[in-house]
Amino acid sequence: MISQALLAVTDKGELKDGLSAVGYGLAAIGPGIGIGTLVGQSVQAMARQPEMAGQVRTTMFLGIAFAEALALIGFVVKFI
Amino acid sequence: MSAIFSPVANAEQRIEMEIARDLAKHAVYLAPVAIVAGFVAARGAGALGALIALVVIAGNFLISAAMLGWAARVSTGALTATALGGFVVRLGIITVVGIGVKQLHSVHFPTFCIVLIAAHLGLLFLELRHVSLTLAHPGLKPEKEKA
């Protein structure tokens, strides 16, 4: 019902663009939560065992990059 | 070299930058393959798309490493803020670049997108083989000495 009403007042292309932008925003939430958890746990690990900070930072950097890949997939899906 | 005080231990070691430089080096090695694949897919526009995607990926890694390395030398709070803020900022930059690339008729956009994802994941999985994770070498494995 709502979608029919939206289609009646909006150009189909504009609606598709708008929805894909919303989808991209939603797709960026997951990696954001993932990076937040990852960094929080890493900082906790560095505080508990400072001698392991180098290894933790290495793993954290790679983990952030892997989580970012999900956001990039969302970006690609939005445009394709 | 003078020691830098930081709540984050080993902060003076530029671990992130070491990994990011290695990733960028591998991106350079991967570039001819990606450009040829792009050329096969969509001629010159595909090759240009593949090249831009590789530059975006390598730049993203280097900027991320520079920001995190700097934040690790400041404080743990700065590290957290930079990791989350940096993610948003870099994603915004990639989106702006993507929108710009999409407007260009001389670039094949699907090739750009495919290379962007494939190169990002491929480089990261390749990098996992070079990561050391020992107390002596927290960044990359030391290279074997040539006889």
Coordinates of N, CA and C in Angstrom, one line a residue:
Chain A
M1 N 0.8 -1.2 0.0 CA 0.0 0.0 0.0 C 0.9 1.3 0.0
I2 N 1.8 1.3 0.9 CA 2.7 2.4 1.0 C 3.6 2.5 -0.2
S3 N 4.1 1.4 -0.7 CA 4.9 1.4 -1.8 C 4.2 1.9 -3.1
Q4 N 2.9 1.5 -3.2 CA 2.1 1.9 -4.3 C 1.9 3.4 -4.2
A5 N 1.6 3.9 -3.0 CA 1.5 5.4 -2.8 C 2.7 6.1 -3.2
L6 N 3.9 5.6 -2.8 CA 5.2 6.2 -3.1 C 5.4 6.2 -4.6
L7 N 5.1 5.1 -5.2 CA 5.3 5.0 -6.7 C 4.4 6.0 -7.4
A8 N 3.2 6.3 -6.8 CA 2.3 7.2 -7.5 C 2.8 8.6 -7.5
V9 N 3.6 9.0 -6.5 CA 4.1 10.4 -6.4 C 5.5 10.5 -6.8
T10 N 6.3 9.4 -6.9 CA 7.7 9.5 -7.1 C 8.1 8.8 -8.4
D11 N 9.1 9.3 -9.1 CA 9.6 8.7 -10.2 C 10.3 7.4 -9.8
K12 N 10.1 6.3 -10.6 CA 10.6 5.0 -10.3 C 12.1 5.0 -10.1
G13 N 12.8 5.7 -10.9 CA 14.2 5.8 -10.9 C 14.7 6.4 -9.6
E14 N 14.0 7.5 -9.2 CA 14.4 8.2 -8.0 C 14.2 7.4 -6.8
L15 N 13.1 6.6 -6.8 CA 12.7 5.7 -5.7 C 13.8 4.7 -5.5
K16 N 14.2 4.1 -6.7 CA 15.2 3.1 -6.7 C 16.6 3.6 -6.1
D17 N 16.9 4.8 -6.6 CA 18.2 5.5 -6.1 C 18.1 5.7 -4.6
G18 N 16.9 6.2 -4.1 CA 16.8 6.5 -2.7 C 16.9 5.2 -1.9
L19 N 16.2 4.2 -2.3 CA 16.2 2.9 -1.6 C 17.6 2.3 -1.6
S20 N 18.3 2.4 -2.7 CA 19.7 1.8 -2.7 C 20.6 2.6 -1.8
A21 N 20.4 3.9 -1.7 CA 21.2 4.7 -0.7 C 20.9 4.3 0.7
V22 N 19.6 4.0 1.0 CA 19.2 3.6 2.4 C 19.9 2.2 2.6
G23 N 19.8 1.3 1.6 CA 20.5 0.0 1.7 C 22.0 0.1 2.0
Y24 N 22.6 1.1 1.3 CA 24.1 1.3 1.5 C 24.3 1.7 3.0
G25 N 23.5 2.6 3.4 CA 23.6 3.1 4.8 C 23.4 1.9 5.8
L26 N 22.4 1.1 5.5 CA 22.2 -0.1 6.4 C 23.4 -1.1 6.3
A27 N 23.9 -1.2 5.1 CA 25.1 -2.1 5.0 C 26.3 -1.7 5.7
A28 N 26.4 -0.3 5.9 CA 27.6 0.2 6.6 C 27.5 0.1 8.1
I29 N 26.2 -0.2 8.6 CA 26.1 -0.4 10.1 C 26.8 -1.6 10.6
G30 N 26.7 -2.7 9.9 CA 27.3 -4.0 10.3 C 28.8 -3.8 10.5
P31 N 29.5 -3.4 9.5 CA 31.0 -3.2 9.7 C 31.3 -2.2 10.8
G32 N 30.5 -1.2 10.9 CA 30.7 -0.2 12.0 C 30.6 -0.8 13.4
I33 N 29.6 -1.7 13.6 CA 29.5 -2.4 14.9 C 30.7 -3.3 15.0
G34 N 31.1 -4.0 13.9 CA 32.2 -4.9 13.9 C 33.5 -4.3 14.3
I35 N 33.8 -3.1 13.7 CA 35.0 -2.4 13.9 C 35.0 -1.8 15.4
G36 N 33.9 -1.4 15.8 CA 33.8 -0.9 17.2 C 34.1 -2.0 18.2
T37 N 33.5 -3.2 18.0 CA 33.8 -4.3 18.9 C 35.2 -4.7 18.8
L38 N 35.7 -4.8 17.6 CA 37.1 -5.2 17.4 C 38.1 -4.3 18.1
V39 N 37.9 -3.0 17.9 CA 38.9 -2.0 18.5 C 38.7 -2.0 20.0
G40 N 37.5 -2.1 20.5 CA 37.3 -2.1 21.9 C 38.0 -3.3 22.6
Q41 N 37.8 -4.4 22.0 CA 38.5 -5.6 22.5 C 40.0 -5.5 22.4
S42 N 40.4 -4.9 21.3 CA 41.9 -4.8 21.1 C 42.5 -3.9 22.2
V43 N 41.8 -2.8 22.4 CA 42.3 -1.8 23.5 C 42.3 -2.5 24.8
Q44 N 41.3 -3.3 25.1 CA 41.3 -4.0 26.4 C 42.4 -5.0 26.4
A45 N 42.7 -5.7 25.3 CA 43.8 -6.7 25.3 C 45.1 -6.0 25.5
M46 N 45.3 -4.8 24.9 CA 46.5 -4.0 25.1 C 46.7 -3.5 26.5
A47 N 45.6 -3.2 27.1 CA 45.7 -2.7 28.5 C 46.0 -3.9 29.5
R48 N 45.5 -5.1 29.2 CA 45.7 -6.2 30.0 C 47.2 -6.8 29.8
Q49 N 47.6 -6.8 28.6 CA 48.9 -7.4 28.3 C 49.7 -6.4 27.3
P50 N 50.3 -5.4 27.9 CA 51.0 -4.4 27.1 C 52.1 -5.0 26.2
E51 N 52.7 -6.1 26.7 CA 53.8 -6.7 25.9 C 53.3 -7.3 24.6
M52 N 52.0 -7.6 24.5 CA 51.4 -8.1 23.3 C 50.8 -7.1 22.4
A53 N 51.0 -5.8 22.7 CA 50.3 -4.7 21.9 C 50.7 -4.8 20.4
G54 N 51.9 -5.1 20.1 CA 52.3 -5.2 18.7 C 51.5 -6.2 17.9
Q55 N 51.4 -7.4 18.5 CA 50.6 -8.4 17.8 C 49.1 -8.0 17.7
V56 N 48.6 -7.4 18.8 CA 47.2 -7.1 18.9 C 46.9 -6.0 17.8
R57 N 47.9 -5.0 17.6 CA 47.7 -4.0 16.6 C 47.7 -4.5 15.2
T58 N 48.6 -5.5 15.0 CA 48.6 -6.2 13.7 C 47.3 -6.8 13.4
T59 N 46.8 -7.6 14.3 CA 45.5 -8.3 14.1 C 44.4 -7.3 14.0
M60 N 44.4 -6.3 14.8 CA 43.4 -5.2 14.7 C 43.3 -4.6 13.3
F61 N 44.5 -4.2 12.8 CA 44.6 -3.5 11.5 C 44.0 -4.4 10.4
L62 N 44.4 -5.7 10.4 CA 43.8 -6.6 9.4 C 42.3 -6.8 9.6
G63 N 41.9 -6.9 10.9 CA 40.5 -7.1 11.2 C 39.7 -6.0 10.7
I64 N 40.2 -4.7 10.9 CA 39.5 -3.5 10.4 C 39.3 -3.6 8.9
A65 N 40.4 -4.0 8.2 CA 40.4 -4.0 6.8 C 39.4 -5.1 6.3
F66 N 39.3 -6.2 7.0 CA 38.4 -7.2 6.6 C 36.9 -6.8 6.8
A67 N 36.7 -6.1 7.9 CA 35.3 -5.6 8.2 C 35.0 -4.5 7.1
E68 N 36.0 -3.7 6.7 CA 35.7 -2.7 5.7 C 35.2 -3.3 4.4
A69 N 35.7 -4.5 4.1 CA 35.3 -5.2 2.8 C 33.8 -5.3 2.8
L70 N 33.2 -5.5 3.9 CA 31.7 -5.7 3.9 C 31.0 -4.3 3.5
A71 N 31.6 -3.2 4.0 CA 31.0 -1.9 3.6 C 31.3 -1.7 2.1
L72 N 32.4 -2.1 1.6 CA 32.7 -1.9 0.2 C 31.7 -2.7 -0.7
I73 N 31.4 -3.9 -0.2 CA 30.4 -4.7 -0.9 C 29.1 -4.0 -1.0
G74 N 28.7 -3.4 0.2 CA 27.5 -2.6 0.2 C 27.5 -1.5 -0.8
F75 N 28.7 -0.8 -0.9 CA 28.8 0.3 -1.8 C 28.7 -0.2 -3.3
V76 N 29.3 -1.3 -3.6 CA 29.2 -1.9 -4.9 C 27.8 -2.3 -5.3
V77 N 27.1 -2.9 -4.3 CA 25.7 -3.3 -4.6 C 24.8 -2.1 -4.8
K78 N 25.1 -1.0 -4.1 CA 24.3 0.2 -4.2 C 24.3 0.7 -5.7
F79 N 25.5 0.7 -6.2 CA 25.7 1.3 -7.6 C 25.4 0.3 -8.7
I80 N 25.5 -1.0 -8.4 CA 25.3 -1.9 -9.5 C 23.8 -2.4 -9.4
Chain B
M1 N 67.2 6.7 18.1 CA 65.8 7.2 18.0 C 65.2 7.4 19.4
S2 N 64.6 8.5 19.7 CA 64.1 8.7 21.0 C 62.8 8.0 21.2
A3 N 62.6 7.5 22.5 CA 61.4 6.7 22.8 C 60.3 7.7 22.9
I4 N 59.1 7.3 22.4 CA 57.9 8.1 22.4 C 57.0 7.6 23.5
F5 N 56.6 8.4 24.5 CA 55.7 8.0 25.5 C 54.3 7.8 25.0
S6 N 53.8 6.6 25.2 CA 52.4 6.4 24.8 C 51.8 5.3 25.7
P7 N 50.5 5.4 26.0 CA 49.9 4.3 26.8 C 49.9 3.0 26.0
V8 N 49.9 3.1 24.7 CA 49.9 1.9 23.9 C 51.4 1.4 23.8
A9 N 51.6 0.2 24.3 CA 53.0 -0.3 24.2 C 53.4 -0.6 22.8
N10 N 54.7 -0.5 22.5 CA 55.2 -0.7 21.1 C 54.7 0.4 20.2
A11 N 54.3 1.5 20.7 CA 53.7 2.5 19.9 C 54.6 3.1 18.9
E12 N 55.9 3.1 19.3 CA 56.9 3.7 18.3 C 57.1 2.9 17.1
Q13 N 56.8 1.6 17.2 CA 56.9 0.7 16.0 C 55.8 1.0 15.0
R14 N 56.1 1.2 13.8 CA 55.1 1.6 12.8 C 54.6 0.3 12.1
I15 N 53.9 -0.5 12.9 CA 53.5 -1.9 12.5 C 52.4 -1.8 11.3
E16 N 51.4 -0.9 11.5 CA 50.4 -0.7 10.6 C 50.9 -0.3 9.2
M17 N 51.9 0.7 9.3 CA 52.4 1.2 8.0 C 53.3 0.2 7.3
E18 N 53.9 -0.7 8.1 CA 54.7 -1.8 7.5 C 53.8 -2.7 6.7
I19 N 52.7 -3.1 7.3 CA 51.7 -4.0 6.7 C 51.1 -3.3 5.4
A20 N 50.7 -2.0 5.6 CA 50.1 -1.3 4.5 C 51.0 -1.1 3.3
R21 N 52.3 -0.9 3.6 CA 53.3 -0.7 2.5 C 53.4 -2.0 1.8
D22 N 53.4 -3.1 2.5 CA 53.5 -4.5 1.9 C 52.3 -4.7 1.0
L23 N 51.1 -4.3 1.5 CA 49.9 -4.5 0.8 C 49.9 -3.6 -0.5
A24 N 50.4 -2.4 -0.4 CA 50.5 -1.5 -1.6 C 51.5 -2.1 -2.6
K25 N 52.6 -2.7 -2.0 CA 53.6 -3.4 -2.9 C 53.0 -4.5 -3.7
H26 N 52.2 -5.3 -3.0 CA 51.5 -6.4 -3.7 C 50.4 -5.9 -4.7
A27 N 49.8 -4.7 -4.4 CA 48.9 -4.1 -5.3 C 49.6 -3.7 -6.6
V28 N 50.8 -3.3 -6.5 CA 51.6 -2.9 -7.7 C 51.9 -4.2 -8.5
Y29 N 52.2 -5.3 -7.8 CA 52.5 -6.5 -8.5 C 51.2 -7.0 -9.2
L30 N 50.1 -6.8 -8.6 CA 48.8 -7.3 -9.1 C 48.3 -6.4 -10.2
A31 N 48.8 -5.2 -10.3 CA 48.2 -4.2 -11.2 C 48.2 -4.7 -12.7
P32 N 49.4 -5.2 -13.2 CA 49.3 -5.6 -14.6 C 48.2 -6.7 -14.9
V33 N 48.1 -7.7 -14.0 CA 47.1 -8.7 -14.2 C 45.7 -8.1 -14.2
A34 N 45.4 -7.2 -13.2 CA 44.1 -6.6 -13.1 C 43.8 -5.7 -14.3
I35 N 44.8 -5.0 -14.8 CA 44.6 -4.1 -15.9 C 44.4 -4.9 -17.2
V36 N 45.1 -6.0 -17.4 CA 44.9 -6.9 -18.6 C 43.5 -7.5 -18.5
A37 N 43.1 -8.0 -17.3 CA 41.7 -8.5 -17.1 C 40.7 -7.5 -17.4
G38 N 40.9 -6.2 -17.0 CA 40.0 -5.2 -17.2 C 39.9 -4.8 -18.7
F39 N 41.1 -4.9 -19.4 CA 41.1 -4.6 -20.8 C 40.4 -5.7 -21.6
V40 N 40.5 -7.0 -21.2 CA 39.8 -8.1 -21.8 C 38.3 -7.9 -21.6
A41 N 37.9 -7.4 -20.4 CA 36.5 -7.3 -20.1 C 35.8 -6.1 -20.9
A42 N 36.5 -5.0 -20.9 CA 35.8 -3.8 -21.5 C 36.8 -2.8 -22.1
R43 N 37.8 -3.4 -22.8 CA 38.8 -2.6 -23.5 C 39.5 -1.5 -22.6
G44 N 39.7 -0.3 -23.1 CA 40.4 0.7 -22.4 C 39.7 1.2 -21.1
A45 N 38.4 1.3 -21.2 CA 37.6 1.7 -20.1 C 37.7 0.7 -18.9
G46 N 37.8 -0.6 -19.2 CA 37.9 -1.6 -18.2 C 39.3 -1.5 -17.5
A47 N 40.3 -1.3 -18.4 CA 41.7 -1.2 -17.8 C 41.8 0.0 -16.9
L48 N 41.2 1.1 -17.3 CA 41.3 2.3 -16.5 C 40.5 2.1 -15.2
G49 N 39.4 1.4 -15.3 CA 38.6 1.2 -14.1 C 39.4 0.3 -13.1
A50 N 40.0 -0.7 -13.6 CA 40.9 -1.6 -12.8 C 42.0 -0.8 -12.1
L51 N 42.6 0.1 -12.9 CA 43.7 0.9 -12.3 C 43.3 1.8 -11.2
I52 N 42.1 2.5 -11.5 CA 41.6 3.4 -10.4 C 41.2 2.6 -9.2
A53 N 40.6 1.4 -9.4 CA 40.2 0.6 -8.2 C 41.4 0.2 -7.4
L54 N 42.5 -0.2 -8.0 CA 43.7 -0.5 -7.3 C 44.4 0.7 -6.6
V55 N 44.3 1.8 -7.2 CA 44.8 3.0 -6.6 C 44.0 3.4 -5.3
V56 N 42.7 3.2 -5.5 CA 41.8 3.5 -4.3 C 42.1 2.6 -3.2
I57 N 42.2 1.3 -3.5 CA 42.4 0.3 -2.4 C 43.8 0.5 -1.7
A58 N 44.8 0.7 -2.5 CA 46.2 0.9 -1.9 C 46.2 2.2 -1.1
G59 N 45.5 3.3 -1.6 CA 45.4 4.5 -0.9 C 44.7 4.4 0.4
N60 N 43.6 3.6 0.4 CA 42.8 3.3 1.5 C 43.6 2.6 2.6
F61 N 44.4 1.6 2.3 CA 45.2 0.9 3.2 C 46.3 1.9 3.8
L62 N 46.9 2.7 3.0 CA 48.0 3.5 3.5 C 47.4 4.6 4.4
I63 N 46.3 5.2 4.0 CA 45.7 6.3 4.9 C 45.3 5.7 6.2
S64 N 44.6 4.5 6.1 CA 44.2 3.8 7.3 C 45.4 3.5 8.3
A65 N 46.5 3.0 7.7 CA 47.6 2.7 8.5 C 48.3 4.0 9.1
A66 N 48.3 5.0 8.3 CA 48.9 6.3 8.8 C 48.1 6.8 10.0
M67 N 46.8 6.8 9.8 CA 45.9 7.3 10.9 C 46.0 6.5 12.2
L68 N 45.9 5.1 12.0 CA 46.0 4.3 13.2 C 47.3 4.3 13.9
G69 N 48.4 4.4 13.1 CA 49.8 4.5 13.6 C 49.9 5.8 14.4
W70 N 49.4 6.9 13.9 CA 49.5 8.1 14.6 C 48.7 8.1 15.9
A71 N 47.5 7.5 15.8 CA 46.6 7.4 17.0 C 47.2 6.5 18.1
A72 N 47.9 5.5 17.7 CA 48.5 4.5 18.7 C 49.6 5.2 19.5
R73 N 50.3 6.3 18.8 CA 51.3 7.0 19.5 C 50.7 8.1 20.5
V74 N 49.4 8.3 20.3 CA 48.8 9.4 21.1 C 48.2 8.7 22.4
S75 N 47.1 7.9 22.2 CA 46.5 7.3 23.4 C 45.5 6.2 22.9
T76 N 45.1 5.4 23.8 CA 44.1 4.3 23.4 C 42.8 4.9 23.0
G77 N 42.4 6.0 23.7 CA 41.2 6.7 23.3 C 41.2 7.2 21.9
A78 N 42.4 7.8 21.5 CA 42.6 8.3 20.2 C 42.5 7.2 19.2
L79 N 43.1 6.0 19.6 CA 43.0 4.9 18.7 C 41.6 4.4 18.4
T80 N 40.8 4.4 19.4 CA 39.4 4.0 19.2 C 38.6 5.0 18.3
A81 N 38.8 6.3 18.7 CA 38.1 7.3 17.9 C 38.6 7.4 16.5
T82 N 39.9 7.2 16.3 CA 40.4 7.2 14.9 C 40.0 6.0 14.1
A83 N 39.9 4.9 14.7 CA 39.5 3.7 14.0 C 38.0 3.8 13.5
L84 N 37.1 4.3 14.4 CA 35.7 4.5 14.0 C 35.5 5.7 13.1
G85 N 36.1 6.8 13.5 CA 36.0 8.0 12.7 C 36.7 7.8 11.3
G86 N 37.8 7.2 11.3 CA 38.5 6.9 10.1 C 37.7 6.0 9.1
F87 N 37.0 5.1 9.7 CA 36.2 4.2 8.9 C 35.1 5.0 8.1
V88 N 34.5 5.9 8.9 CA 33.4 6.7 8.3 C 34.0 7.6 7.2
V89 N 35.1 8.3 7.5 CA 35.7 9.2 6.6 C 36.2 8.5 5.3
R90 N 36.9 7.4 5.5 CA 37.4 6.7 4.3 C 36.3 6.2 3.5
L91 N 35.2 5.7 4.1 CA 34.1 5.2 3.4 C 33.4 6.3 2.6
G92 N 33.4 7.5 3.2 CA 32.8 8.7 2.5 C 33.7 9.0 1.3
I93 N 35.0 9.0 1.5 CA 35.9 9.3 0.4 C 35.7 8.3 -0.8
I94 N 35.6 7.0 -0.4 CA 35.5 6.0 -1.4 C 34.1 6.2 -2.2
T95 N 33.1 6.6 -1.4 CA 31.8 6.8 -2.1 C 31.9 8.0 -3.0
V96 N 32.5 9.0 -2.6 CA 32.7 10.2 -3.5 C 33.5 9.8 -4.7
V97 N 34.6 9.1 -4.6 CA 35.4 8.7 -5.7 C 34.5 7.8 -6.6
G98 N 33.7 6.9 -6.0 CA 32.9 6.0 -6.8 C 31.8 6.7 -7.6
I99 N 31.2 7.7 -7.0 CA 30.2 8.6 -7.7 C 30.9 9.3 -8.8
G100 N 32.1 9.8 -8.6 CA 32.9 10.5 -9.6 C 33.2 9.6 -10.8
V101 N 33.6 8.4 -10.4 CA 34.0 7.4 -11.5 C 32.8 7.0 -12.3
K102 N 31.7 6.9 -11.6 CA 30.4 6.5 -12.3 C 30.0 7.5 -13.4
Q103 N 30.3 8.8 -13.1 CA 30.0 9.9 -14.0 C 30.9 9.9 -15.3
L104 N 32.1 9.3 -15.1 CA 33.0 9.3 -16.2 C 32.6 8.2 -17.2
H105 N 32.5 8.6 -18.5 CA 32.1 7.6 -19.5 C 33.3 6.8 -20.0
S106 N 34.5 7.3 -19.7 CA 35.7 6.7 -20.1 C 36.1 5.5 -19.1
V107 N 35.4 5.3 -18.1 CA 35.7 4.2 -17.1 C 34.5 3.2 -17.1
H108 N 34.8 1.9 -17.2 CA 33.8 0.9 -17.1 C 33.5 0.6 -15.6
F109 N 32.3 1.1 -15.2 CA 32.1 1.1 -13.7 C 32.0 -0.4 -13.2
P110 N 31.3 -1.3 -13.8 CA 31.3 -2.7 -13.2 C 32.7 -3.3 -13.0
T111 N 33.6 -3.0 -13.9 CA 35.0 -3.5 -13.8 C 35.6 -2.9 -12.6
F112 N 35.4 -1.6 -12.4 CA 35.9 -0.8 -11.2 C 35.4 -1.5 -9.9
C113 N 34.1 -1.8 -9.9 CA 33.5 -2.3 -8.7 C 34.1 -3.7 -8.4
I114 N 34.1 -4.6 -9.4 CA 34.6 -5.9 -9.2 C 36.1 -5.9 -8.8
V115 N 36.9 -5.1 -9.4 CA 38.3 -5.1 -9.0 C 38.5 -4.5 -7.6
L116 N 37.6 -3.6 -7.3 CA 37.6 -3.0 -5.9 C 37.5 -4.0 -4.8
I117 N 36.4 -4.9 -5.0 CA 36.2 -5.9 -4.0 C 37.2 -7.0 -4.1
A118 N 37.5 -7.5 -5.3 CA 38.4 -8.6 -5.5 C 39.8 -8.3 -5.0
A119 N 40.3 -7.1 -5.3 CA 41.6 -6.7 -4.9 C 41.7 -6.5 -3.4
H120 N 40.7 -5.9 -2.8 CA 40.7 -5.7 -1.4 C 40.8 -7.0 -0.6
L121 N 39.9 -7.9 -1.0 CA 39.9 -9.2 -0.3 C 41.1 -10.0 -0.6
G122 N 41.5 -10.0 -1.9 CA 42.6 -10.8 -2.4 C 43.9 -10.4 -1.7
L123 N 44.1 -9.1 -1.6 CA 45.3 -8.5 -1.0 C 45.4 -8.9 0.5
L124 N 44.2 -8.8 1.1 CA 44.2 -9.1 2.6 C 44.5 -10.6 2.8
F125 N 43.9 -11.4 2.0 CA 44.2 -12.9 2.2 C 45.7 -13.2 1.9
L126 N 46.2 -12.5 0.9 CA 47.6 -12.7 0.5 C 48.5 -12.2 1.7
E127 N 48.1 -11.1 2.3 CA 48.9 -10.5 3.4 C 49.0 -11.4 4.6
L128 N 47.9 -12.2 4.8 CA 47.9 -13.1 6.0 C 49.1 -14.0 6.0
R129 N 49.6 -14.4 4.8 CA 50.7 -15.3 4.7 C 52.0 -14.6 5.2
H130 N 52.1 -13.3 5.1 CA 53.3 -12.6 5.4 C 53.3 -12.0 6.9
V131 N 52.2 -12.1 7.6 CA 52.1 -11.6 8.9 C 52.8 -12.5 9.9
S132 N 53.6 -12.0 10.8 CA 54.4 -12.8 11.7 C 53.7 -13.1 13.0
L133 N 53.2 -12.1 13.7 CA 52.6 -12.3 15.1 C 53.5 -13.0 16.1
T134 N 54.7 -12.6 16.2 CA 55.6 -13.1 17.3 C 56.0 -11.8 18.0
L135 N 56.5 -12.0 19.3 CA 56.9 -10.9 20.1 C 58.1 -10.2 19.4
A136 N 58.9 -10.9 18.8 CA 60.1 -10.3 18.2 C 59.7 -9.5 16.9
H137 N 58.8 -10.0 16.2 CA 58.4 -9.4 14.9 C 56.9 -9.3 14.9
P138 N 56.3 -8.3 15.5 CA 54.8 -8.2 15.5 C 54.2 -7.8 14.2
G139 N 55.0 -7.3 13.3 CA 54.4 -6.9 12.0 C 54.6 -8.0 11.0
L140 N 55.5 -7.8 10.0 CA 55.8 -8.8 9.0 C 56.9 -9.8 9.4
K141 N 56.8 -11.0 8.8 CA 57.9 -12.0 9.0 C 59.2 -11.4 8.4
P142 N 60.3 -11.6 9.1 CA 61.6 -11.1 8.5 C 61.9 -11.9 7.2
E143 N 62.5 -11.1 6.3 CA 62.8 -11.8 5.0 C 64.0 -12.7 5.2
K144 N 64.1 -13.8 4.4 CA 65.2 -14.7 4.5 C 66.4 -14.0 3.9
E145 N 67.6 -14.3 4.6 CA 68.8 -13.7 4.0 C 69.2 -14.4 2.8
K146 N 69.6 -13.7 1.8 CA 70.1 -14.3 0.5 C 71.5 -14.8 0.7
A147 N 71.8 -16.0 0.3 CA 73.1 -16.7 0.4 C 74.1 -16.0 -0.6

